[in-house]
Amino acid sequence: MDGGSPTRRLKTPEALAWSDLPPVWEDFLRFHTSAVSLQAVVRLFEPLLLRCLGPSLLQRLLTGSVAPRPMGGPSHLVTDCQFVLNDPVAKRVVDRRLRSTLFRALG
C-alpha cells in the first residue's frame, strides 16, 4: 500500500521479481526501460534536444548504454518504469447524474 492508498507502486526491479507478474507486463517493463525505448523517445524530441544539448550530448543519448535502476551493471544512462496496482473496488458506486451529464457532453 502507498500511504494508505489502495495502490501499490513497484519499480521495475520489484515488479520483475514479483512471481505473479503476467508475461505481457514483464515485456512492457523490459521494453520501457530499454535502450530501444529511450532511443525512440530521443528521436521523437531530436530537434529540440539537438538545439538544447548539442550534437555530442545528443549522440551520447542515442548510443550510451542503458540499464533500469538499480538493476543491471554500470551504464551511462538510467531508466525507470513503475508498475502500479490498484486494489479492486468492493462496491461500484455510480452517480447517475454525473454519468448522464458526461455522456450528453460527448454527443
Short mmCIF file of C-alpha atoms in Angstrom, two decimals:
data_model
loop_
_atom_site.label_atom_id
_atom_site.label_comp_id
_atom_site.label_asym_id
_atom_site.label_seq_id
_atom_site.Cartn_x
_atom_site.Cartn_y
_atom_site.Cartn_z
CA MET A 1 0.00 0.00 0.00
CA ASP A 2 1.09 3.54 -0.73
CA GLY A 3 0.44 5.75 2.28
CA GLY A 4 -2.99 4.27 2.98
CA SER A 5 -3.99 4.37 -0.69
CA PRO A 6 -5.35 1.16 -2.29
CA THR A 7 -2.47 1.22 -4.78
CA ARG A 8 0.97 -0.37 -4.82
CA ARG A 9 3.80 1.14 -6.83
CA LEU A 10 6.53 -1.25 -7.91
CA LYS A 11 9.67 -0.03 -9.61
CA THR A 12 10.96 -2.21 -12.44
CA PRO A 13 13.22 -4.48 -10.33
CA GLU A 14 10.46 -5.08 -7.77
CA ALA A 15 7.84 -5.77 -10.43
CA LEU A 16 10.11 -8.15 -12.37
CA ALA A 17 10.82 -10.07 -9.15
CA TRP A 18 7.08 -10.46 -8.49
CA SER A 19 6.10 -14.09 -9.14
CA ASP A 20 2.54 -13.27 -10.31
CA LEU A 21 3.58 -10.71 -12.94
CA PRO A 22 1.94 -11.66 -16.27
CA PRO A 23 4.41 -12.04 -19.17
CA VAL A 24 2.82 -9.15 -21.10
CA TRP A 25 3.70 -6.79 -18.23
CA GLU A 26 7.21 -8.21 -17.97
CA ASP A 27 7.69 -7.48 -21.68
CA PHE A 28 6.24 -3.99 -21.18
CA LEU A 29 8.62 -3.18 -18.31
CA ARG A 30 11.67 -4.60 -20.09
CA PHE A 31 10.89 -2.62 -23.26
CA HIS A 32 10.16 0.67 -21.49
CA THR A 33 13.49 0.54 -19.63
CA SER A 34 15.49 -0.49 -22.71
CA ALA A 35 17.87 1.39 -24.98
CA VAL A 36 15.42 0.91 -27.87
CA SER A 37 12.65 2.70 -25.96
CA LEU A 38 14.93 5.53 -24.83
CA GLN A 39 16.22 5.97 -28.38
CA ALA A 40 12.65 6.20 -29.69
CA VAL A 41 11.89 8.99 -27.21
CA VAL A 42 15.14 10.78 -28.04
CA ARG A 43 14.35 10.53 -31.78
CA LEU A 44 10.88 11.97 -31.12
CA PHE A 45 12.39 15.05 -29.48
CA GLU A 46 15.61 15.07 -31.51
CA PRO A 47 15.28 18.59 -33.00
CA LEU A 48 14.71 20.15 -29.58
CA LEU A 49 17.37 18.01 -27.89
CA LEU A 50 19.88 18.90 -30.60
CA ARG A 51 19.21 22.59 -30.02
CA CYS A 52 19.36 22.28 -26.21
CA LEU A 53 22.14 19.72 -25.76
CA GLY A 54 24.21 19.98 -28.91
CA PRO A 55 25.31 17.15 -31.19
CA SER A 56 27.80 15.41 -28.87
CA LEU A 57 25.40 15.02 -25.92
CA LEU A 58 22.58 14.01 -28.25
CA GLN A 59 24.84 11.31 -29.71
CA ARG A 60 25.62 10.07 -26.19
CA LEU A 61 21.88 9.74 -25.52
CA LEU A 62 21.47 7.72 -28.70
CA THR A 63 24.48 5.43 -28.24
CA GLY A 64 25.14 5.22 -24.49
CA SER A 65 24.48 2.04 -22.56
CA VAL A 66 21.17 1.92 -20.69
CA ALA A 67 20.05 -0.02 -17.63
CA PRO A 68 16.98 0.24 -15.42
CA ARG A 69 17.76 1.44 -11.94
CA PRO A 70 19.05 -0.16 -9.77
CA MET A 71 19.27 -3.36 -11.86
CA GLY A 72 21.89 -4.27 -14.37
CA GLY A 73 25.51 -3.33 -14.41
CA PRO A 74 27.10 0.05 -14.81
CA SER A 75 25.65 2.10 -17.62
CA HIS A 76 25.82 5.63 -18.99
CA LEU A 77 22.07 6.19 -18.74
CA VAL A 78 19.48 5.03 -16.23
CA THR A 79 15.80 4.41 -17.00
CA ASP A 80 12.85 3.71 -14.75
CA CYS A 81 9.29 2.50 -15.10
CA GLN A 82 6.68 1.99 -12.38
CA PHE A 83 4.09 -0.74 -12.29
CA VAL A 84 1.07 0.42 -10.27
CA LEU A 85 -1.54 -1.98 -8.91
CA ASN A 86 -4.95 -0.76 -7.82
CA ASP A 87 -6.98 -2.92 -5.48
CA PRO A 88 -10.46 -3.62 -6.88
CA VAL A 89 -13.30 -1.52 -5.54
CA ALA A 90 -15.57 -3.65 -3.37
CA LYS A 91 -18.81 -1.93 -4.36
CA ARG A 92 -19.40 0.02 -7.53
CA VAL A 93 -20.93 3.39 -6.82
CA VAL A 94 -22.08 5.38 -9.84
CA ASP A 95 -23.55 8.84 -9.69
CA ARG A 96 -26.11 8.51 -12.49
CA ARG A 97 -26.47 12.28 -12.87
CA LEU A 98 -22.74 12.69 -13.43
CA ARG A 99 -22.62 9.78 -15.87
CA SER A 100 -25.54 11.10 -17.95
CA THR A 101 -24.01 14.60 -17.97
CA LEU A 102 -20.71 13.22 -19.25
CA PHE A 103 -22.38 11.14 -21.96
CA ARG A 104 -24.54 14.09 -23.03
CA ALA A 105 -21.38 16.18 -23.42
CA LEU A 106 -19.97 13.56 -25.80
CA GLY A 107 -22.99 13.64 -28.12
#
